[in-house]
Short mmCIF file of C-alpha atoms in Angstrom, two decimals:
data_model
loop_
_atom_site.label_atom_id
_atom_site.label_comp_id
_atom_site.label_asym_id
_atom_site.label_seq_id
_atom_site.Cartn_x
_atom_site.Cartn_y
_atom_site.Cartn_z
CA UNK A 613 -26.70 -57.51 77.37
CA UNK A 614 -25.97 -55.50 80.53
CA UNK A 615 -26.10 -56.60 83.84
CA UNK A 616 -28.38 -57.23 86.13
CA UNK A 617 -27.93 -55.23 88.60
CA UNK A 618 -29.86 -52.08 89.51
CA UNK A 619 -31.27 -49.59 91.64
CA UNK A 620 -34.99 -49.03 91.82
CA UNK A 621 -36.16 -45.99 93.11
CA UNK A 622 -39.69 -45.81 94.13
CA UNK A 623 -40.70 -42.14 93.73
CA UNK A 624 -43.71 -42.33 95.44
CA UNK A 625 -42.37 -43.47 98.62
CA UNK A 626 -39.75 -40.61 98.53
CA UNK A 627 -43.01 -38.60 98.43
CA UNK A 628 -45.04 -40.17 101.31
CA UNK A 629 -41.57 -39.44 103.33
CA UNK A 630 -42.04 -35.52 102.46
CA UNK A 631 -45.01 -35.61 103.11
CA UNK A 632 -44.40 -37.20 106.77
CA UNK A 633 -41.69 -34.79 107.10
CA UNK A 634 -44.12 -32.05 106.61
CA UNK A 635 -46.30 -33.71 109.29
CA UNK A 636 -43.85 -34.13 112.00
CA UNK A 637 -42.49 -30.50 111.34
CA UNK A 638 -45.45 -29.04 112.50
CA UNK A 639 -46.08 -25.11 111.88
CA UNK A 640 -42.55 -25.66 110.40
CA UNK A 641 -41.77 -25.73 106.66
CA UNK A 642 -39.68 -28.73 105.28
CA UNK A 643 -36.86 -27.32 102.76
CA UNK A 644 -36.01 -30.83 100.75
CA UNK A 645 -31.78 -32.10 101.32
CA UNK A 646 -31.16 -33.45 97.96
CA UNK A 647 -27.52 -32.92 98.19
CA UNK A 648 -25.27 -35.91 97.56
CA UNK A 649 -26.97 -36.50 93.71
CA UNK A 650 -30.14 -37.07 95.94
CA UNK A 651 -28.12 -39.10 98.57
CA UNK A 652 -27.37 -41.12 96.14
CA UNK A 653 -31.03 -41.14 94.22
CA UNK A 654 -30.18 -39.16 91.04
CA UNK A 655 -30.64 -35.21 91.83
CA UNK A 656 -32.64 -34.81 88.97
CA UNK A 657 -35.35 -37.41 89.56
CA UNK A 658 -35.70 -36.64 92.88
CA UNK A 659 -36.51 -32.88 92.76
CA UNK A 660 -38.60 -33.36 89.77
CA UNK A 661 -40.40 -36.09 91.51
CA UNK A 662 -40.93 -33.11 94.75
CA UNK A 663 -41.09 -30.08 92.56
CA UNK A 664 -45.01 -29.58 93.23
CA UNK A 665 -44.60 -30.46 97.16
CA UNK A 666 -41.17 -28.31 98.15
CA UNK A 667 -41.59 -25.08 98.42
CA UNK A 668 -37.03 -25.19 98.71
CA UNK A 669 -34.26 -27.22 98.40
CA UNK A 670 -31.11 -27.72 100.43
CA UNK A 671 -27.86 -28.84 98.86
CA UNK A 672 -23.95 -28.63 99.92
CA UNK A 673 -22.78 -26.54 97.31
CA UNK A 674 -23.21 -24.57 93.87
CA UNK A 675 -23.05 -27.13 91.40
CA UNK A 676 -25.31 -29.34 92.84
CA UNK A 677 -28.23 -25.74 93.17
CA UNK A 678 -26.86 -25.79 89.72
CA UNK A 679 -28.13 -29.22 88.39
CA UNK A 680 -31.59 -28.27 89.90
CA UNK A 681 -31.84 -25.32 87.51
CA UNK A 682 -31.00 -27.51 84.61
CA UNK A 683 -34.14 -29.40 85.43
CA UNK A 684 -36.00 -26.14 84.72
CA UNK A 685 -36.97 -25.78 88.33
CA UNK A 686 -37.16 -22.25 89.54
CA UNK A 687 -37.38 -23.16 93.61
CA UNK A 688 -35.51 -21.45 95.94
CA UNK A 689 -32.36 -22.75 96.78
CA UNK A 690 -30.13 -23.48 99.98
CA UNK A 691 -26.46 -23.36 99.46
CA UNK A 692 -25.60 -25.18 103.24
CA UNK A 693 -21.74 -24.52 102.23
CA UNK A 694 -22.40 -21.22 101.27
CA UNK A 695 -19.73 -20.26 98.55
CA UNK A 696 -16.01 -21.26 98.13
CA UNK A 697 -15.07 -18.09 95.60
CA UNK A 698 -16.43 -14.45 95.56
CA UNK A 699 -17.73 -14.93 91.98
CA UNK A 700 -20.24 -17.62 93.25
CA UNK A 701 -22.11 -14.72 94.66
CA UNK A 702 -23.20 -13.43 91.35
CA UNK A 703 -24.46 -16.89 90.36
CA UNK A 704 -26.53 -17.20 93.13
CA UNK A 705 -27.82 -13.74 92.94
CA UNK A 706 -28.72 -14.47 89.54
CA UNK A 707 -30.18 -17.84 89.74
CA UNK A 708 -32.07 -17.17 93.29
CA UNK A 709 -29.57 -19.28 95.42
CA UNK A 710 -29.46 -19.04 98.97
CA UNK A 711 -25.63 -19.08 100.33
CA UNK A 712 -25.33 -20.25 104.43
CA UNK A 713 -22.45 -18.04 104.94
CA UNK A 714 -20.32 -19.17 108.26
CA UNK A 715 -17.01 -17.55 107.93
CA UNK A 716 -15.56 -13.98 107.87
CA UNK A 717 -13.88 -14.63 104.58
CA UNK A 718 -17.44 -15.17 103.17
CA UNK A 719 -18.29 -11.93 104.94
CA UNK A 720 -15.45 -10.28 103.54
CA UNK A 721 -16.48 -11.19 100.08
CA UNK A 722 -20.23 -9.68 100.40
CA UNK A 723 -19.02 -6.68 101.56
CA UNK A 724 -16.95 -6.07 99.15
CA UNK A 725 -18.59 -6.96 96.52
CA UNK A 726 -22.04 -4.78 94.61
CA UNK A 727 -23.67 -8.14 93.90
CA UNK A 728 -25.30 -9.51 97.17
CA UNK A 729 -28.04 -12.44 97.32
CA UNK A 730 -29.89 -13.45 99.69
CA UNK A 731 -28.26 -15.15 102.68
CA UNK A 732 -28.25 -16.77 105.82
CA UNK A 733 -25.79 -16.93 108.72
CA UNK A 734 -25.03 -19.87 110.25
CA UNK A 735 -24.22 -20.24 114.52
CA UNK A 736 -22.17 -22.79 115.85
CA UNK A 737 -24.15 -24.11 118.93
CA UNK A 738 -21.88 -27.20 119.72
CA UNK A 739 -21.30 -29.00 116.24
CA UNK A 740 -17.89 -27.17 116.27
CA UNK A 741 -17.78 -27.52 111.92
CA UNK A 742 -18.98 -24.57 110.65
CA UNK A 743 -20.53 -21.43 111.85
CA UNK A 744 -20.35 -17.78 113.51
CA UNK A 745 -19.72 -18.68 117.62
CA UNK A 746 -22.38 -17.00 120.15
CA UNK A 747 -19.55 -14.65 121.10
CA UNK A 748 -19.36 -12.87 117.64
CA UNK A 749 -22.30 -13.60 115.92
CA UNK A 750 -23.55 -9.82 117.27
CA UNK A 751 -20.62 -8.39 115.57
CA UNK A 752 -21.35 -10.41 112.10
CA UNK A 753 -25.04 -8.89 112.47
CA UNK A 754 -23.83 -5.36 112.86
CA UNK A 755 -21.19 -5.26 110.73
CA UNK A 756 -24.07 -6.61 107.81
CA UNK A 757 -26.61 -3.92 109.10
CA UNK A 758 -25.98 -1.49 106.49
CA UNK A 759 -27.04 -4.13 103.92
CA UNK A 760 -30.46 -3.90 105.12
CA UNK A 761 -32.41 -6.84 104.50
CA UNK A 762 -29.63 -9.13 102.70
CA UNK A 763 -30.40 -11.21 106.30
CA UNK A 764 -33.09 -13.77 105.14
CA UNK A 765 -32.73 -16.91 108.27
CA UNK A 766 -30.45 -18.36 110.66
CA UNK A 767 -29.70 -21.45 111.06
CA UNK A 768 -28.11 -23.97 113.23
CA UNK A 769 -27.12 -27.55 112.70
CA UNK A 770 -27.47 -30.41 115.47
CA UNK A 771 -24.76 -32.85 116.83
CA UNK A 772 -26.80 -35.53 118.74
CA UNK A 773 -30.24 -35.36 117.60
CA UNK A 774 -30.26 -38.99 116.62
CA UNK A 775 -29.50 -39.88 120.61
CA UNK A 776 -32.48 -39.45 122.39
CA UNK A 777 -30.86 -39.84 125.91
CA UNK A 778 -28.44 -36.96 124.91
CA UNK A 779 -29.22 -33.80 126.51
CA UNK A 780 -26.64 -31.97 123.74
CA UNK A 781 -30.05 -31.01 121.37
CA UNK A 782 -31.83 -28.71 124.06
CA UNK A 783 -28.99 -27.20 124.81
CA UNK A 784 -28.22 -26.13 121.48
CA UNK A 785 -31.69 -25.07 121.05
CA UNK A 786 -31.53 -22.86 124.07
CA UNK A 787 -28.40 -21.05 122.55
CA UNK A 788 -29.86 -20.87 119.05
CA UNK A 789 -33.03 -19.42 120.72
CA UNK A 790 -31.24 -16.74 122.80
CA UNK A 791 -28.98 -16.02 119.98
CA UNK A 792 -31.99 -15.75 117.37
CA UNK A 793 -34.65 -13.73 119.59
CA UNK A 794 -32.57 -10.56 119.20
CA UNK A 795 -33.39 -10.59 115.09
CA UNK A 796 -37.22 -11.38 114.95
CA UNK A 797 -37.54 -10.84 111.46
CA UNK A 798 -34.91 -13.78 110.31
CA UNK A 799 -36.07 -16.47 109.73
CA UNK A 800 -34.74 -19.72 111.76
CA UNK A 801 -34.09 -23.41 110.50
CA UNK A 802 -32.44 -25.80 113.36
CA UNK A 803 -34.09 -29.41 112.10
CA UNK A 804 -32.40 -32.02 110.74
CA UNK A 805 -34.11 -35.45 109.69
CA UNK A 806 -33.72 -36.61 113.89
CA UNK A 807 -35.14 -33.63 115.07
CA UNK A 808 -38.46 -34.29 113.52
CA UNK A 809 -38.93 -37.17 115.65
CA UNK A 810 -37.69 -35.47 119.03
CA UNK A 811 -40.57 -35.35 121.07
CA UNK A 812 -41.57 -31.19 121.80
CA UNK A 813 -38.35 -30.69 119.56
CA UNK A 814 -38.53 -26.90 118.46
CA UNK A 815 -38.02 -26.52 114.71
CA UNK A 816 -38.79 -22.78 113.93
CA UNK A 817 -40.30 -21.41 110.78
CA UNK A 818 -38.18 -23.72 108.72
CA UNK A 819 -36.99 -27.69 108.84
CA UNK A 820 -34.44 -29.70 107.19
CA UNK A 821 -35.15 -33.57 106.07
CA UNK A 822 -32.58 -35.43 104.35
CA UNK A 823 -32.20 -38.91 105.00
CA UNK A 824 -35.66 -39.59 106.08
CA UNK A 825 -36.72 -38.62 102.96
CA UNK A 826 -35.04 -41.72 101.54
CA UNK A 827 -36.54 -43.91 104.24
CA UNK A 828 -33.39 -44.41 106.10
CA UNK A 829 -33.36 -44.08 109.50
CA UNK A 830 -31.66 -40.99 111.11
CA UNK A 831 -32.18 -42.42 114.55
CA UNK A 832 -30.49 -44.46 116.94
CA UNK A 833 -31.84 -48.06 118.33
CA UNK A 834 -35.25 -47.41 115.57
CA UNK A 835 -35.33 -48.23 111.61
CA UNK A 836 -36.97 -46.48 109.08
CA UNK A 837 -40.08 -48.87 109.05
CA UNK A 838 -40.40 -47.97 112.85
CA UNK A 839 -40.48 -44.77 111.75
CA UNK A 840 -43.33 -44.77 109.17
CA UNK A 841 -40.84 -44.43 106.58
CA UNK A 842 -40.51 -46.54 103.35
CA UNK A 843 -37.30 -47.31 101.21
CA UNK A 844 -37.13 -45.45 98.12
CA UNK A 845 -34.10 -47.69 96.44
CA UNK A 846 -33.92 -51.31 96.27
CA UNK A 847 -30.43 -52.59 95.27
CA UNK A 848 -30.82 -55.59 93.76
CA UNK A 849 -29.19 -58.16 91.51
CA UNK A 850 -29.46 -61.76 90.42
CA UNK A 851 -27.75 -64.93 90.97
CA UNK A 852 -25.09 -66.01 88.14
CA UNK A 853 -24.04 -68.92 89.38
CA UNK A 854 -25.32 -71.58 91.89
CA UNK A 855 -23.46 -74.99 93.73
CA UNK A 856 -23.10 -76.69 97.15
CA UNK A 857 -19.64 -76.73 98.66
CA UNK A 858 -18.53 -79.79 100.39
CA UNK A 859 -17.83 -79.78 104.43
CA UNK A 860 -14.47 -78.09 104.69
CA UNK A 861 -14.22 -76.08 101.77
CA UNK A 862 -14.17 -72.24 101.76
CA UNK A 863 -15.07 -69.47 99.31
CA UNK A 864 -14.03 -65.65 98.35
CA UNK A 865 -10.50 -64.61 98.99
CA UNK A 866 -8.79 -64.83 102.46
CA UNK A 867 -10.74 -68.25 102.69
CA UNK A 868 -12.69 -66.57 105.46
CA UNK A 869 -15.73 -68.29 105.69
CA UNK A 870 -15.81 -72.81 105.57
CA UNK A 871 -18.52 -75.08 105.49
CA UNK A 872 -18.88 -77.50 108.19
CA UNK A 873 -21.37 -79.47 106.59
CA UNK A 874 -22.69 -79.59 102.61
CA UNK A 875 -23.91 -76.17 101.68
CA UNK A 876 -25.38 -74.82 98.99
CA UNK A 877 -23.72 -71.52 97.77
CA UNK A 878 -24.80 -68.61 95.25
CA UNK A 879 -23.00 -66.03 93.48
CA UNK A 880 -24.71 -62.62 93.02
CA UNK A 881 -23.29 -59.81 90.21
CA UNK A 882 -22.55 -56.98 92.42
CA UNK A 883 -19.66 -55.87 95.19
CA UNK A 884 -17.91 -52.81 96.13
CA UNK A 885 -17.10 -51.64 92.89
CA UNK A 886 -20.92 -51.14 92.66
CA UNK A 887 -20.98 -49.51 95.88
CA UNK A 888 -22.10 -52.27 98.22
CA UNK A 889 -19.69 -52.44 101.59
CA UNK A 890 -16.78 -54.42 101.33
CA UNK A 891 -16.92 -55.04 105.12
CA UNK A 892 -20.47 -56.35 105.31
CA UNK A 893 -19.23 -59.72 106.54
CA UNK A 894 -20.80 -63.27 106.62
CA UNK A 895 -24.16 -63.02 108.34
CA UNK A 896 -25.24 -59.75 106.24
CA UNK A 897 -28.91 -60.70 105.56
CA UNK A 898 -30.33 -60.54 101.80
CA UNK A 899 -33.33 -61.45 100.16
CA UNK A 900 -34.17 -64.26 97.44
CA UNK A 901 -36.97 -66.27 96.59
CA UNK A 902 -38.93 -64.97 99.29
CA UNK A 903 -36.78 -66.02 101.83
CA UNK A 904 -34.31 -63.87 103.59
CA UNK A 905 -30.78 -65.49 103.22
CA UNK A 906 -27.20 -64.45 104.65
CA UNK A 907 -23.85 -63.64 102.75
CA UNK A 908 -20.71 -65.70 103.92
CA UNK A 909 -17.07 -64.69 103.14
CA UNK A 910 -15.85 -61.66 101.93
CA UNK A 911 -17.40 -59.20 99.66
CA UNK A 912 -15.32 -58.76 96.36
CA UNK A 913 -15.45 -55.70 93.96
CA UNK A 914 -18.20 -57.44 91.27
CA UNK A 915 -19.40 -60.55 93.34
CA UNK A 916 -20.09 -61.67 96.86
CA UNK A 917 -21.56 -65.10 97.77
CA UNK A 918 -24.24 -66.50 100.21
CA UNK A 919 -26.06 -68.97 101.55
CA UNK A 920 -29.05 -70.64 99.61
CA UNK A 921 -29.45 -73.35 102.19
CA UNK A 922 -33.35 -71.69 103.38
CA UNK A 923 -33.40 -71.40 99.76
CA UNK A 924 -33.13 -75.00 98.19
CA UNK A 925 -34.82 -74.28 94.88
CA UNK A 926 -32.89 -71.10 94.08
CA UNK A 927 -31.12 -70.96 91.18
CA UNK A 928 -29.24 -68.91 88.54
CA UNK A 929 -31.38 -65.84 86.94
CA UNK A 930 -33.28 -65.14 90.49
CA UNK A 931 -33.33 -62.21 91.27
CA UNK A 932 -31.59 -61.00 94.84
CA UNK A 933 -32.52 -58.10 97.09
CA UNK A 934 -29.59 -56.64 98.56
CA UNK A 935 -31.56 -53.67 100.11
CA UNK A 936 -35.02 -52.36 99.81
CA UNK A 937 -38.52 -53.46 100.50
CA UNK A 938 -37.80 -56.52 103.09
CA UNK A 939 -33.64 -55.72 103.84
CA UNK A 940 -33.30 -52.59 105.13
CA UNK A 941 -30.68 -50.54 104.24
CA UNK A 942 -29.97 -49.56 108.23
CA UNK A 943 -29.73 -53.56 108.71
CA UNK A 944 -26.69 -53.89 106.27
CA UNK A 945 -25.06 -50.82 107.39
CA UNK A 946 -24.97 -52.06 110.60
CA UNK A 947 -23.30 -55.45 109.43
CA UNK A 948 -20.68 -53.27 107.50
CA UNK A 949 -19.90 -51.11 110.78
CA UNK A 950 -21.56 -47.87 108.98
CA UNK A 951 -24.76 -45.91 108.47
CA UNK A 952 -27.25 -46.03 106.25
CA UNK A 953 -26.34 -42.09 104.67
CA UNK A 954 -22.40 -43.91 103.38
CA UNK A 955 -24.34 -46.74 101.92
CA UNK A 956 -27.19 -45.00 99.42
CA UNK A 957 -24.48 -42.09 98.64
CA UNK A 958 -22.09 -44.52 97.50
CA UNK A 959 -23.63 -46.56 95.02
CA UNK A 960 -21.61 -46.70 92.16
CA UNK A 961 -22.44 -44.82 88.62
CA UNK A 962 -22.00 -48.20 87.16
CA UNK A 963 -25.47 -49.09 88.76
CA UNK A 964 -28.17 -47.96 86.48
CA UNK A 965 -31.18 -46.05 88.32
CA UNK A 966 -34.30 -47.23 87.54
CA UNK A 967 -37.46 -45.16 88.19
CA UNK A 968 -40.70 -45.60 88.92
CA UNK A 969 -43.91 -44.42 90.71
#
């Protein structure tokens, strides 16, 4: 008998956060970010569970457009990598991909090659990652003039959105927007998951969700539930093993955590190797028995321990929330020193997804 340990993904609250997407984009259009397997979600659920509410996806790069097709879906598709080889171009022209080219070898490779899809350009506005600069973005336009039409959208991508006291967001907006006005009939896409909750935040004819859609929140100082998001995977596991430690001794390796008084202690089946942050330290809250509890030493790859002491009845076979409905996923990442994003990406394939509506 496996494990207990698993991933549920709650489908319909990844669709409520589309559909708030959709609301706080305005006259915008929300192409869905499923890159990452889904951040994490299982690419193929999650596009099948949007495929009637996206008009597009977004993903990094061609295998992951790929593994949409092989659900039978037949949506257009953002490449945000654009290609790494001239042959991609072909595949994307023939599957109705959507390359973000940023680079003059990409360039290169359209023009010299018959088979052209449909593109967009990206401008580097301050991210400083990818992109065409402001100084030679006219000369990437001209030099793709004779292609007429090949031009779908620009697009832009946002350092500081998250930061509300930054003023790094307008100004990149102001240069995308001086930059774009010269080519009204591209289409534009500057909006990342933070930008649809920027106050007067312009986000064109096209937006960008990602990890909103998976109720994490993609803003500073606010969670997702502040948000009116909802979590779309609870981690959870169970308890295999259950007993009080006397005053003075410790548990896990490094003996980093002691008792200072009696204290009763539960092991739960999961750790890194499963994906859950080896530096989420005692004090990381869980969930059990309806009571929210706290780990205490160190995280190891298939176990980590905590405290049943709120929890005196608890015992082996309960079931323990390690993120999800009443943990959020923002809260642990914090403990572990990271964000949300690292956390739902990097559950483990060992973790079986289970799905639901």
């Amino acid at each position: 008998m496996p494990r207990n340990t698993v991933a549920k993904i709650n489908l319909e609250a990844l669709r409520h956060n589309y559909r708030l997407a959709c609301e706080r984009a305005g006259g915008a259009q929300a192409m869905a970010v499923v890159k990452a397997d889904g951040y994490g979600h299982g690419i193929a659920a999650v596009t099948q569970a949007l495929a009637t509410e996206a008009g597009c996806f977004a993903v990094a790069c061609l295998e992951e457009a790929l593994a949409i097709r092989a659900q039978g879906l037949t949506h257009p598709v953002v490449l945000l990598q654009g290609v790494h080889a001239r042959k991609d171009l072909a595949v994307c022209l023939q599957e109705g991909f959507e390359p973000v080219l940023h680079s003059q070898s990409q360039i290169d490779w359209l023009m010299a090659d018959a088979v052209r899809p449909m593109i967009w350009l990206k401008v580097n506005t301050g991210m400083n990652r990818l992109g065409f600069s402001p100084g030679e973005f006219a000369a990437v336009m001209a030099s793709l003039r004779p292609m007429q039409g090949i031009v779908k959208g620009l697009m832009t991508h946002f350092a500081c959105a998250d930061d509300t006291a930054s003023d790094a967001t307008q100004l990149q907006t102001n240069v995308f927007r001086d930059i774009a006005g010269a080519y009204p009939d591209c289409v534009r896409s500057v909006g990342n998951s933070a930008a649809h909750f920027r106050d007067n935040q312009a986000l064109f004819e096209w937006s960008r969700p990602g990890i909103m859609l998976y109720g994490a929140s993609p803003m500073l100082g606010a969670s997702g539930s502040e948000l009116g998001l909802r979590p779309v995977m609870k981690l959870e596991s169970e308890l295999i093993a259950v007993r009080t430690l006397a005053a003075g001794e410790s548990v896990g390796y490094g003996e980093s955590w002691t008792a200072d008084k009696p204290t009763p202690m539960g092991i739960v089946a999961i750790g890194y190797g499963d994906g859950y942050p080896r530096h989420a330290g005692t004090g990381t809250p869980a969930w059990v028995g309806g009571r929210r509890i706290r780990l205490i030493g160190r995280v190891s790859m298939d176990m980590l321990a905590v405290d049943l002491s709120d929890v005196p009845t608890a015992q082996v076979g309960d079931r323990v929330e390690l993120w999800g409905d009443h943990v959020g996923v923002d809260e642990v990442a914090a403990c572990a020193g990271t964000i949300g994003y690292e956390l739902l990406t990097g559950v483990t394939a060992r973790v079986p997804r289970l799905y639901s509506e």
